[in-house]
XYZ file of C-alpha atoms in Angstrom:
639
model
C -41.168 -50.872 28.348
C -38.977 -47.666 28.191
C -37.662 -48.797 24.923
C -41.054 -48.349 23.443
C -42.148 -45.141 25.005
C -40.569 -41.929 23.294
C -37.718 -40.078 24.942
C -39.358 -37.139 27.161
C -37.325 -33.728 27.204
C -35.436 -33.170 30.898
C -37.765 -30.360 31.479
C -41.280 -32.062 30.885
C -40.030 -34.791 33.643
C -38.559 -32.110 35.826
C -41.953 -29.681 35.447
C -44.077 -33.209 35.906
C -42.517 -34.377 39.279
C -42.141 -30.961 40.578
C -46.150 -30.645 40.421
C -46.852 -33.849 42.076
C -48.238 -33.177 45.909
C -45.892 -34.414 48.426
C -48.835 -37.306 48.965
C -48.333 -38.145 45.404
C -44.437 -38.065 45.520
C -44.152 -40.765 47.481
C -45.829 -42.845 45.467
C -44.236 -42.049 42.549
C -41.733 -45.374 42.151
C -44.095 -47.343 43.149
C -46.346 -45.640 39.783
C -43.434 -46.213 37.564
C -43.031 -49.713 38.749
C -46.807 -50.595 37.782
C -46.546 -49.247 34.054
C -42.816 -50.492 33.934
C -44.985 -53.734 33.547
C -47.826 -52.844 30.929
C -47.650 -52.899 27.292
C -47.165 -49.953 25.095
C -49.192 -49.307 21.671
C -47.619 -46.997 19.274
C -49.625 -45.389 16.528
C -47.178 -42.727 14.865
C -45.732 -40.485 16.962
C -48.216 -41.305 19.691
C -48.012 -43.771 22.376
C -50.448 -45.301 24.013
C -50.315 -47.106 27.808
C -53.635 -48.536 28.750
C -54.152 -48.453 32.607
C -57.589 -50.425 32.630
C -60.476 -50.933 30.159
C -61.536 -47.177 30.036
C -58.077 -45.164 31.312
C -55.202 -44.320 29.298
C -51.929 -42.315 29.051
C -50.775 -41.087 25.893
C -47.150 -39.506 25.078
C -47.677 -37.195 21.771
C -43.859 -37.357 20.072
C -44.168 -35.186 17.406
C -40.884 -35.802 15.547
C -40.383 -38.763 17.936
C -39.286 -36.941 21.594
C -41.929 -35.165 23.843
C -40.935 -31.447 24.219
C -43.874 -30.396 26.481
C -45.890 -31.221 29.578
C -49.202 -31.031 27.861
C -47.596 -34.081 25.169
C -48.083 -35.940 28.340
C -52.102 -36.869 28.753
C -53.910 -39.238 31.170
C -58.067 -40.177 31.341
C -57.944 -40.464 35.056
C -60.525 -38.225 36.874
C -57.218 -36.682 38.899
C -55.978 -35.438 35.472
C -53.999 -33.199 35.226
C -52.587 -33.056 38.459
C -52.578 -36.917 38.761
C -49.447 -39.367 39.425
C -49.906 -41.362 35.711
C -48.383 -38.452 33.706
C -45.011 -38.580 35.907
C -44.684 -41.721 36.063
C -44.817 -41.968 32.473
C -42.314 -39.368 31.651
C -39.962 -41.172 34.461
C -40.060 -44.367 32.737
C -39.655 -42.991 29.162
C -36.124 -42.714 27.992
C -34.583 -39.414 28.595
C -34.475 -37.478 25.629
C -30.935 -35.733 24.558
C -30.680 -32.459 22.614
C -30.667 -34.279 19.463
C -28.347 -35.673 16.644
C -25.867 -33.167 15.698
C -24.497 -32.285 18.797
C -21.149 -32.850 20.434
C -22.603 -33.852 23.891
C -25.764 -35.443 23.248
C -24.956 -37.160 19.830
C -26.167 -40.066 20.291
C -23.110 -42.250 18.743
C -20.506 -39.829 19.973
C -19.131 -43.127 22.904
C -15.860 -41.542 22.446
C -13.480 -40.867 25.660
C -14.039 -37.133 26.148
C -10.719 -34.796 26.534
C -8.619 -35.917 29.382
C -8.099 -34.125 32.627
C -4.634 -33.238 33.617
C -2.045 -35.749 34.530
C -1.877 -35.621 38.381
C 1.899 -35.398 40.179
C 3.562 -38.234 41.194
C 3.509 -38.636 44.859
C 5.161 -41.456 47.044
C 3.913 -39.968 50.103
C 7.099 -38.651 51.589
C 8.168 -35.905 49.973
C 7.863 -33.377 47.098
C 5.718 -33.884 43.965
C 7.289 -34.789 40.961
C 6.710 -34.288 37.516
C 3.827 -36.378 35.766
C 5.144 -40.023 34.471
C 5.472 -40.259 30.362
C 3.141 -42.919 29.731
C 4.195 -43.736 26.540
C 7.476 -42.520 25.468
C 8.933 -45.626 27.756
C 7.075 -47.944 29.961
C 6.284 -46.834 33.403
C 7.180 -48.206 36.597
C 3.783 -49.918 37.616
C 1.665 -48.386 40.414
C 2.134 -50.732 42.756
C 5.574 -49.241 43.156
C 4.799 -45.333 42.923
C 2.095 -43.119 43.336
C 0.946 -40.468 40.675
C -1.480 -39.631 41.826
C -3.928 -36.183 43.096
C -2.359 -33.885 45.977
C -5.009 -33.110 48.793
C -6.129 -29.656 48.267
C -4.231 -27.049 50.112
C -7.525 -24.905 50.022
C -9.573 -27.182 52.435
C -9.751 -30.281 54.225
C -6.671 -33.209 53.632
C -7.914 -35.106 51.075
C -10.944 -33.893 49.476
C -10.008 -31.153 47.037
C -10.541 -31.782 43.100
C -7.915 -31.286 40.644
C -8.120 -29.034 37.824
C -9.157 -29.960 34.173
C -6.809 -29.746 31.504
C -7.452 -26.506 29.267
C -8.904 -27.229 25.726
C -6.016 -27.854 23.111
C -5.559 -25.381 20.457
C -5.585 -21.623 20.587
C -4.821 -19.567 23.577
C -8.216 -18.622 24.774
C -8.593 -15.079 26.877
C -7.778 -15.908 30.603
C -10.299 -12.998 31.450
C -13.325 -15.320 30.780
C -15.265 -16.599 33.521
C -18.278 -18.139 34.259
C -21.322 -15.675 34.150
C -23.354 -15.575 36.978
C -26.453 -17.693 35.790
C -23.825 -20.184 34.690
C -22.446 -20.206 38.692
C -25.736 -20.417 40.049
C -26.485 -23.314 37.219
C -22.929 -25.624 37.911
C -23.703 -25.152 41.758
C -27.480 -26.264 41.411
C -26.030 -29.324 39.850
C -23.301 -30.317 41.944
C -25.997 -30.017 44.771
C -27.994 -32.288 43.103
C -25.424 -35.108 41.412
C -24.012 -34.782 45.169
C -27.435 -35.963 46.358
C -28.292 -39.240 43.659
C -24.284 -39.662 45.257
C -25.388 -39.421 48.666
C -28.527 -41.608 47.882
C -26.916 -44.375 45.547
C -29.106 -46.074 43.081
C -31.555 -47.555 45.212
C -32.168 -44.380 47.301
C -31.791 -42.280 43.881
C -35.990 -42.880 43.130
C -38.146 -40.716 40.307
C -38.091 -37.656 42.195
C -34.353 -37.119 43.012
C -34.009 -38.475 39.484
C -36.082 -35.356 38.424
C -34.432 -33.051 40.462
C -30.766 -33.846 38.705
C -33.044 -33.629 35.343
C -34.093 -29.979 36.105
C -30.522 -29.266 36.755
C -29.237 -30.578 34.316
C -31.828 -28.335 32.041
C -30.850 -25.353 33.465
C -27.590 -25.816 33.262
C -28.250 -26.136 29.166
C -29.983 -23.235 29.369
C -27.048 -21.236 31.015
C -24.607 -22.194 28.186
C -23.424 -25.775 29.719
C -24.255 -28.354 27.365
C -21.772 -30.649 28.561
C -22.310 -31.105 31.969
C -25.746 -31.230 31.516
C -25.607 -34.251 29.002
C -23.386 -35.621 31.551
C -26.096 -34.914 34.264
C -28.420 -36.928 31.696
C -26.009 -39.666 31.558
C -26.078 -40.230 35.583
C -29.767 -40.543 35.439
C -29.693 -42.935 32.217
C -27.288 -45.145 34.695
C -29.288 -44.702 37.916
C -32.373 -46.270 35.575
C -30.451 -48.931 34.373
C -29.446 -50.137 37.299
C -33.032 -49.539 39.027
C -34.212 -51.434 36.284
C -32.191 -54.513 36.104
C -31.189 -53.497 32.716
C -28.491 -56.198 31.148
C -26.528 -53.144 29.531
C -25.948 -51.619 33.077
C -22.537 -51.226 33.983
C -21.388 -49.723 37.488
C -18.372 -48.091 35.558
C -20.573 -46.118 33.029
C -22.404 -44.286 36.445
C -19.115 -43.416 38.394
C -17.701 -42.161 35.080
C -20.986 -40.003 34.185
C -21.639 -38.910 38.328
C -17.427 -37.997 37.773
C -17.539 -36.130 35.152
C -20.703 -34.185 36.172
C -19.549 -32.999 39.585
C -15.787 -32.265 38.504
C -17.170 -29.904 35.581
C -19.786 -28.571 38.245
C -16.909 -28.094 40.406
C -14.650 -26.563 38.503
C -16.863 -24.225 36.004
C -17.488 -21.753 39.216
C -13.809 -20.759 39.537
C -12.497 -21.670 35.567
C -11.620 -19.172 33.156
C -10.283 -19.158 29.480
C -9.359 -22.596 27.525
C -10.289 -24.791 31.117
C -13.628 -22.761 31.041
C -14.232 -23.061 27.275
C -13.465 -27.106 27.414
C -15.997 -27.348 30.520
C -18.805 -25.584 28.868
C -18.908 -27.051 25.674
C -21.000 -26.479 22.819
C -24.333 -26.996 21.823
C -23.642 -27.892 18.002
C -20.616 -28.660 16.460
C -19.418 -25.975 13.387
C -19.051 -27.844 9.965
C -16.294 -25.696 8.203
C -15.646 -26.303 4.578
C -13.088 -28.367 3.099
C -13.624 -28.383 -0.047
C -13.176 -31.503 -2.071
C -12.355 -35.207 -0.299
C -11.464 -38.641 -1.958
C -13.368 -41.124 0.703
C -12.639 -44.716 1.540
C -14.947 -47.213 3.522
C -13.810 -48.663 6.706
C -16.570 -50.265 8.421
C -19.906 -49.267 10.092
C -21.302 -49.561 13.376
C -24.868 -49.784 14.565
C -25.682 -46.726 17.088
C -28.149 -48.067 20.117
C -28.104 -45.790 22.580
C -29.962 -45.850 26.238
C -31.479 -42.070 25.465
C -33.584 -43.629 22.510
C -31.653 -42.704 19.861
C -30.764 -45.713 16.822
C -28.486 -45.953 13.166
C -25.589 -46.467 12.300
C -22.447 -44.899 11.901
C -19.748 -45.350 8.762
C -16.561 -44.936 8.743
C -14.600 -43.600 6.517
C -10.866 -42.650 6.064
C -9.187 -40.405 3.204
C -5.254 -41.055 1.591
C -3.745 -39.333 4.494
C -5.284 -41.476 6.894
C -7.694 -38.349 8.563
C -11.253 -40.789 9.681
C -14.588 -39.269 8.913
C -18.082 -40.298 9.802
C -21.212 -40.231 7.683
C -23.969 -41.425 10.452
C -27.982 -41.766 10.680
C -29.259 -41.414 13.755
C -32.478 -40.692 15.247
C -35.118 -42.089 17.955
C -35.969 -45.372 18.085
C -34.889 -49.377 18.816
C -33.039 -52.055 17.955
C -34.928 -52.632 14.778
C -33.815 -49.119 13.548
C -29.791 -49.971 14.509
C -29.981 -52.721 12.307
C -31.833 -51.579 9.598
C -30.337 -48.290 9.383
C -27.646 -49.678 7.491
C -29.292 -50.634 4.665
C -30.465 -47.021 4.418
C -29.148 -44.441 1.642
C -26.717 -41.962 3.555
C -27.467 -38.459 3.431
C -25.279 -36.949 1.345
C -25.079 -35.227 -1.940
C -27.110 -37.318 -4.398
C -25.372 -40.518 -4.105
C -27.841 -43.899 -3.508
C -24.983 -45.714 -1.527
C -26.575 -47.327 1.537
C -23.857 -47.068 4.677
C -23.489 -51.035 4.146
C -22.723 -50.307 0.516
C -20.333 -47.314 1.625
C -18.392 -49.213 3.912
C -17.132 -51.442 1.374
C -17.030 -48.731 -1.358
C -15.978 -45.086 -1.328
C -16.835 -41.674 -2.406
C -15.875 -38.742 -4.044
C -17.645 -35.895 -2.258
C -16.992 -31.830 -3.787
C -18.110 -28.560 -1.075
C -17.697 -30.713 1.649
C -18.208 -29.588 5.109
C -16.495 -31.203 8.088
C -17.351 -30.819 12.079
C -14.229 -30.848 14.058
C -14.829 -34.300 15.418
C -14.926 -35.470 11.137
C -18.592 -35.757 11.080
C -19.558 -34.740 7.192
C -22.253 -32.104 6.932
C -24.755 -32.895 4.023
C -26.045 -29.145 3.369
C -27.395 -28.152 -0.194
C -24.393 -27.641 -1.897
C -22.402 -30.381 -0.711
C -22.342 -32.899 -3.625
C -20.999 -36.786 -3.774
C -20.586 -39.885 -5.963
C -20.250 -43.357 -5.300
C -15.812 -43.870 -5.899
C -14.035 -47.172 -5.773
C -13.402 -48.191 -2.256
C -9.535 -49.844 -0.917
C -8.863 -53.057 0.834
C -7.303 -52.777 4.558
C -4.112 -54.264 3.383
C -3.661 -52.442 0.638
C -3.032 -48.770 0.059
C -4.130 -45.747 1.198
C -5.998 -47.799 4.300
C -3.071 -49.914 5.445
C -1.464 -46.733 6.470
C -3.687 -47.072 9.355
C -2.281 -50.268 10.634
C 1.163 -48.821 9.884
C 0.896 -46.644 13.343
C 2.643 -48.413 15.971
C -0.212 -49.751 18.666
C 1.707 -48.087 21.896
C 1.341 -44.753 19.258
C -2.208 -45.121 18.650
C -3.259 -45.852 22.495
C -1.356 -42.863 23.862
C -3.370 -40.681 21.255
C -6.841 -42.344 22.097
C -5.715 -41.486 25.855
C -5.112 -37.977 25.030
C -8.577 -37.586 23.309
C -6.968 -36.859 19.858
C -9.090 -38.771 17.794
C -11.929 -41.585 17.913
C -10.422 -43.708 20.108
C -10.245 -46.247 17.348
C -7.119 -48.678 17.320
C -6.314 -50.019 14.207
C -4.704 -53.978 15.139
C -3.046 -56.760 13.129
C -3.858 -59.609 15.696
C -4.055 -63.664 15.971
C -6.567 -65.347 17.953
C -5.821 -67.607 21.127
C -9.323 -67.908 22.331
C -11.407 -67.052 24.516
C -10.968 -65.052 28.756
C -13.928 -65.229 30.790
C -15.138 -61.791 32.752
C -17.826 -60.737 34.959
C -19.801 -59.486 31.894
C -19.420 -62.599 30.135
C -16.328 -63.987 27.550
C -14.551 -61.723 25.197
C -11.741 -62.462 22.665
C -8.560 -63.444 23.522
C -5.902 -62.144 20.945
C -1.885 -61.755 20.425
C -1.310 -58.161 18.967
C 2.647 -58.190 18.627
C 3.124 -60.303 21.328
C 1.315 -58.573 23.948
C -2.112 -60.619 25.132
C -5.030 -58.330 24.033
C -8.833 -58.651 25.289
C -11.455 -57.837 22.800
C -14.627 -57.599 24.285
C -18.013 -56.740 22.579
C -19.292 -53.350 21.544
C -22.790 -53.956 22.924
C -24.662 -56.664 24.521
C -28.218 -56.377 23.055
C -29.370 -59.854 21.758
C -31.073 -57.851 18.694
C -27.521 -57.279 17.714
C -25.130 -60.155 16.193
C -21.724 -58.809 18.087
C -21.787 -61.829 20.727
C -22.854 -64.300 18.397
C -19.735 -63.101 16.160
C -16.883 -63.090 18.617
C -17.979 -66.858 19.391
C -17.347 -67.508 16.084
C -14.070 -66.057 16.284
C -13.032 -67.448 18.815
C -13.215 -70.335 17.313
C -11.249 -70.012 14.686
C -7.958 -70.348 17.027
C -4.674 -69.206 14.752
C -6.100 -67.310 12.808
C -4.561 -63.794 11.737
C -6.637 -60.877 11.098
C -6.888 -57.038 10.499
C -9.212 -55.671 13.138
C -10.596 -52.116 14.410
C -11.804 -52.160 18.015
C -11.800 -48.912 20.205
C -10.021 -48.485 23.580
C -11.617 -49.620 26.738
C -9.055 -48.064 28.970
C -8.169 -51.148 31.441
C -5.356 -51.742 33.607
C -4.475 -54.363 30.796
C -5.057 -54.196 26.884
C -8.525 -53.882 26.161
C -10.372 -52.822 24.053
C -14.484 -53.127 21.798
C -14.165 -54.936 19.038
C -16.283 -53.482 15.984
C -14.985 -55.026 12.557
C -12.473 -57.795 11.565
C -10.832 -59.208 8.610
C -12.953 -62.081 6.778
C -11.692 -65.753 8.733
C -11.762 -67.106 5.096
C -12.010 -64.647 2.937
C -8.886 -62.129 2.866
C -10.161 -59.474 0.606
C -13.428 -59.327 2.607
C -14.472 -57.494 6.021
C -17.359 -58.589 8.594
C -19.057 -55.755 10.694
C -19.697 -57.365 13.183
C -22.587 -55.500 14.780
C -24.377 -56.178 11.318
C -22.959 -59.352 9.324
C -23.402 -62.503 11.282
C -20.740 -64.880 10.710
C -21.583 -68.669 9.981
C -19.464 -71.749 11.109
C -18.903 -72.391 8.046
C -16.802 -68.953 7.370
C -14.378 -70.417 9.916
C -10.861 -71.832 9.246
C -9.946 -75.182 10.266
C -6.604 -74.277 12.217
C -4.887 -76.029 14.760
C -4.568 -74.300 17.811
C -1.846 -72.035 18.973
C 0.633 -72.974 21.936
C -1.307 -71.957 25.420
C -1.014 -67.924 26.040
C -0.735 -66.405 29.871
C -3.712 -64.337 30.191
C -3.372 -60.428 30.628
C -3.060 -60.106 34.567
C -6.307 -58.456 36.312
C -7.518 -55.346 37.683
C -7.232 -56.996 41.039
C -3.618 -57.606 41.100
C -3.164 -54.116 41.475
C -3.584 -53.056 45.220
C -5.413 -49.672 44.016
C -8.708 -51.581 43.815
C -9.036 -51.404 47.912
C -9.863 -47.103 46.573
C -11.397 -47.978 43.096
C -13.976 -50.284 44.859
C -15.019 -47.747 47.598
C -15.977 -45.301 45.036
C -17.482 -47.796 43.117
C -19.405 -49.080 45.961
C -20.417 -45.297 47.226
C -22.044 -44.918 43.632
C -23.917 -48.055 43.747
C -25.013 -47.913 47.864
C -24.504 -44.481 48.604
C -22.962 -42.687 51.394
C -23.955 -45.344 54.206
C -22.024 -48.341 52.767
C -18.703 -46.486 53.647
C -20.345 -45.417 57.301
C -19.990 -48.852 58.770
C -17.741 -48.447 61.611
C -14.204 -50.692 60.171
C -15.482 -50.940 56.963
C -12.034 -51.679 55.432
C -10.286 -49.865 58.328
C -7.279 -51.740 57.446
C -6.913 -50.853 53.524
C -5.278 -47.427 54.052
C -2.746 -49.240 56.032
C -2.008 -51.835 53.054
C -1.802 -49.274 50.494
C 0.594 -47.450 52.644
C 2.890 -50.508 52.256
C 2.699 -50.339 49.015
C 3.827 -46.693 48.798
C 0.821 -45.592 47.630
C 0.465 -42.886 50.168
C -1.727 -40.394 48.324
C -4.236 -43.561 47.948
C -4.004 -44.237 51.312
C -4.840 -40.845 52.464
C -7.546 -40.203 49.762
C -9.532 -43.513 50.871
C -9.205 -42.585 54.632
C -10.767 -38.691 53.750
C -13.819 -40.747 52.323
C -14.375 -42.952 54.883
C -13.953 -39.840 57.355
C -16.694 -38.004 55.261
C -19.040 -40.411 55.188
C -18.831 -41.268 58.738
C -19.184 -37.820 59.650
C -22.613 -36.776 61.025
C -23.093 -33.506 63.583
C -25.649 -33.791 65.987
C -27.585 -30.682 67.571
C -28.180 -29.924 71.272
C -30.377 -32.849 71.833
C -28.316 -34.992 70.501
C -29.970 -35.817 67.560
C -28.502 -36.081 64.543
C -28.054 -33.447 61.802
C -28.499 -34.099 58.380
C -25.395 -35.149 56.311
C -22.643 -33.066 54.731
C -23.903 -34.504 51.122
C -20.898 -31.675 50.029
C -18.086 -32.810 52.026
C -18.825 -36.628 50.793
C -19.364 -35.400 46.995
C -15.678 -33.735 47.391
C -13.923 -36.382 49.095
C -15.457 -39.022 46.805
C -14.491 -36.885 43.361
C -10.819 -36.760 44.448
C -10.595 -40.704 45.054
C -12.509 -41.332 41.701
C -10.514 -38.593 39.790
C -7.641 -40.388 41.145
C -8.246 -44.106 40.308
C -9.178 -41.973 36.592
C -5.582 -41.069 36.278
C -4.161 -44.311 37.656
C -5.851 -46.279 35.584
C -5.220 -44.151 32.573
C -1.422 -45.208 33.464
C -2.144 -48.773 33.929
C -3.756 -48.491 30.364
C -0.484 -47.351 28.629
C 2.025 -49.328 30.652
C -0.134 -52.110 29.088
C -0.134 -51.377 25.644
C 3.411 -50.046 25.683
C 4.446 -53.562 26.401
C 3.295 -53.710 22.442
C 6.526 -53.864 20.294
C 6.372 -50.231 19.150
C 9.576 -49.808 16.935
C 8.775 -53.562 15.670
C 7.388 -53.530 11.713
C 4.097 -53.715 11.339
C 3.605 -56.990 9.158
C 0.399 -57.256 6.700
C -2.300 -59.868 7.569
C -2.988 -61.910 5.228
């Protein structure tokens, strides 16, 4: 059902909740569980949930989002003070700031800028300097350790590393945090540190709300991006409450991550670290004056916040990517069909479909800094010839050796787009279902797909490919950092057709637009995560996030991993995983013995160093894989 209500502002849930009596706040799952299961009539921007024969909630969406707590009515006698109107806004897709932002834009799935690369540590002596992931291949982790230092301010084990400053200009050290802004980041990390301490089945409506009120004030203060990442842990939390399909336990320990480590941090950063922390509400377009444009491919935008389109893609002769997107609330119907819409620029009737294949010639341009084109008054564009991908000025982009491109997606320069000349093997089965099994230069490569909702044909199309074993294609896919090459798969060569292109969240591929090749020899699959002995760490965070605190509080539980990853010389790993079990465990009890509540703090800090840890681990594992990619090797055009 939350897919047809309208997305509800942070604040009108927050204010909602907050007014329910404590009588009523108790029952408040239990409300969002009985309308989870009733049908929802939409008449424009209303929407309508019928409770019986004569009662009603309505959600008034003016512009499609609910901005206020009176948009929110019920015909109940205990209106307005009654449970329905909560419950409503808590099962109505959270609403982000809006299209056009950098941390709410709805298509922006892009990995965010990096955090500093932690020392290497084997555990018995001095740190050394960070590993080059790239430049040559590193030695794997199983044999050294770069990983975080315990904190020197505070207990062993459950400090936080700094983030990495912003690239670009020296920004004025003498900048800090004002105070409404250090009252704002603590307010969250209090409550992130609680949905932690709660996991997602203790993590109901009402603490929900609570991280939702945070995360509004924390906008207000001048923190956009730890409050859309505040959004994002609740988004998750729901998911998984809900049984949602899309739900993915590594999309809620990055978003809980990267809200308490900005929350963390923001009280004590100044200059370029402070600046990168805070982010920004909407992104400047700055002009650039005339562009030649050529179509790459487009994507359809369905995002869990209610927001639907599609995004184009577009690349000029020097290679530089811009996007021309349409997105706004609303389903799957409005991802697909948003393609076949007219984009919004200049006066030009190309449909993003039409531009993908085509190009443009656009004069007064305007250009955010992540290539988003503006399309203000005087901007002005033409429908151009477009390019094929093997011929110039686009095969430039498949000219970029692979271990080149990863190490830039990695370091949050760019879209995290990888541009591949591959040849299909088959298929490799994984918890979330089969993905593509590819050869990119000799290295095994997993393609998975972009998104899973059956309204979408991207499953349906990498069957199909798979099929067509031998087969050599052009593909973009963007990085899914793994501890082996992986990465979404968004649009391929044609099978058949070499001068075509299949988008393949919108064209649906037909058996008979396969080859008939023989099959390739048999290909070793890329090894898995669990060959690596850092998953006895990366599964107690992941675990924490999903159960909460009392998961790790079993007396033994997985007493004996420290000891294993000691063998292994992974020493800081070791030492991390025994500070979490330590803080979870640890409960104070007053004079009569009874016990005291729980240090929801200590376990937030001792769990962000282990997952910030694993983060930088696995962001090693991810280029030692794709370094194994012949890098100096030429890059050969597909046919």
């Amino acid at each position: 059902m939350s897919q047809s209500l309208p997305p509800v502002a942070p604040s009108v849930t927050a204010e909602l909740v907050a007014a329910l009596s404590p009588r009523l706040s108790k029952r408040l799952d239990g409300g969002v569980g009985k309308l989870a299961g009733l049908p929802v009539v939409r008449d424009g921007d209303t929407a309508r949930i019928a409770l019986d024969n004569t009662t009603a909630v309505e959600l008034h969406a003016p512009g499609g989002m609910v901005r206020s707590a009176d948009a929110i009515r019920c015909g109940c006698l205990l209106a307005p003070a009654c449970l329905h109107r909560a419950a409503a806004a808590s099962a109505a897709p959270v609403a982000a700031s809006g299209p056009g932002t950098d941390t709410a834009d709805p298509h922006a799935d892009h990995p965010s800028p990096p955090v500093a690369s932690a020392p290497a540590d084997s555990g018995t002596g001095p740190p050394g300097p960070a590993p080059a992931p790239v430049q040559a291949r590193p030695t794997p982790p199983a044999q050294r350790d770069p990983g975080v230092r315990p904190d020197t301010a505070g207990r062993p084990g459950t400090g936080v590393p700094p983030v990495a400053a912003a690239d670009g200009p020296a920004a004025d050290v003498s900048d800090s945090a004002t105070p409404n802004q250090r009252t704002a980041a603590r307010a969250l990390y209090d409550a992130a540190a609680a949905v932690l301490e709660a996991g997602t089945d203790g993590s109901g409506a009402v603490l929900q709300a609570a991280l939702l009120r945070a995360a509004h004030t924390a906008r207000t203060a001048g923190l956009p991006r730890p409050a859309a990442a505040a959004v994002s842990v609740v988004n998750a939390v729901r998911a998984a409450r809900g049984a949602d399909p899309a739900y993915r336990l590594t999309d809620l320990v990055s978003a809980l991550r990267d809200t308490l480590a900005a929350a963390h941090r923001i009280p004590a950063a100044t200059g370029g670290e402070l600046t990168a922390l805070r982010g920004t509400s909407r992104q400047p377009y700055v002009p650039e004056g005339s562009l030649r444009l050529y179509g790459l491919f487009c994507e359809p935008v369905l995002t869990a916040t209610g927001y639907a389109g599609a995004v184009t893609w577009t690349a000029d002769s020097g290679g530089r990517l811009y996007t021309v997107s349409d997105v706004a609330p609303g389903g799957v119907g409005r991802a697909v069909g948003a393609a076949d819409r007219a984009v919004r620029i200049g006066d030009t009737a190309l449909t993003h479909r039409e531009l993908s294949r085509a190009g443009l010639a656009v004069s007064g341009a305007t250009v955010s800094p992540t290539g988003r084109l503006g399309a203000g008054a005087k901007v002005r564009a033409v429908r151009a010839s477009g390019a094929d991908w093997n011929g110039p000025p686009l095969d430039r982009l498949w000219a970029v050796p692979v271990a080149e491109q990863v190490a830039r997606a990695l370091d949050g320069d760019g879209h995290g787009l990888l541009f591949l000349d591959i040849v299909i093997l088959g298929t490799v089965h994984e918890a979330a279902g089969d993905v593509l099994l590819a050869d990119c230069d000799g290295l095994p490569v997993r393609l998975a797909v972009a998104h899973d909702d059956p309204g979408l044909p991207h499953r349906d199309n990498v069957r199909h490919l798979a099929a067509a074993r031998g087969a050599r294609l052009r593909a973009v896919a963007r990085l899914s950092p793994a501890p082996h090459a992986r990465a979404l798969l968004l649009a391929t060569g044609h099978p058949t057709d070499p001068g075509a292109r299949v988008d393949l969240g919108l064209d649906r591929l037909q058996h008979a637009d396969l080859p008939a090749l023989p099959p390739p020899s048999p290909t070793a699959a890329p090894p898995g995560a669990d060959e690596a002995p850092l998953h006895l760490l990366s599964r107690r965070v992941h675990q924490a996030a999903s159960g909460g605190r009392r998961v790790l509080a079993f007396p033994g539980a997985g007493s004996a991993d420290g000891g294993r990853l000691r063998g292994c010389g992974l020493a800081t790993a070791a030492e991390l995983l025994d500070a979490l079990r330590t803080a979870a465990a640890e409960r104070a009890r007053d004079p009569f013995g009874r016990l005291l509540p729980a240090d929801t703090g200590l376990f937030a800090r001792a769990w962000l160093a282990a997952a910030r840890y694993t983060q930088e681990i696995d962001r090693a594992w991810c280029a030692a894989a794709w370094n194994a990619v012949r890098a100096t090797a030429p890059r050969t055009r597909a046919p």
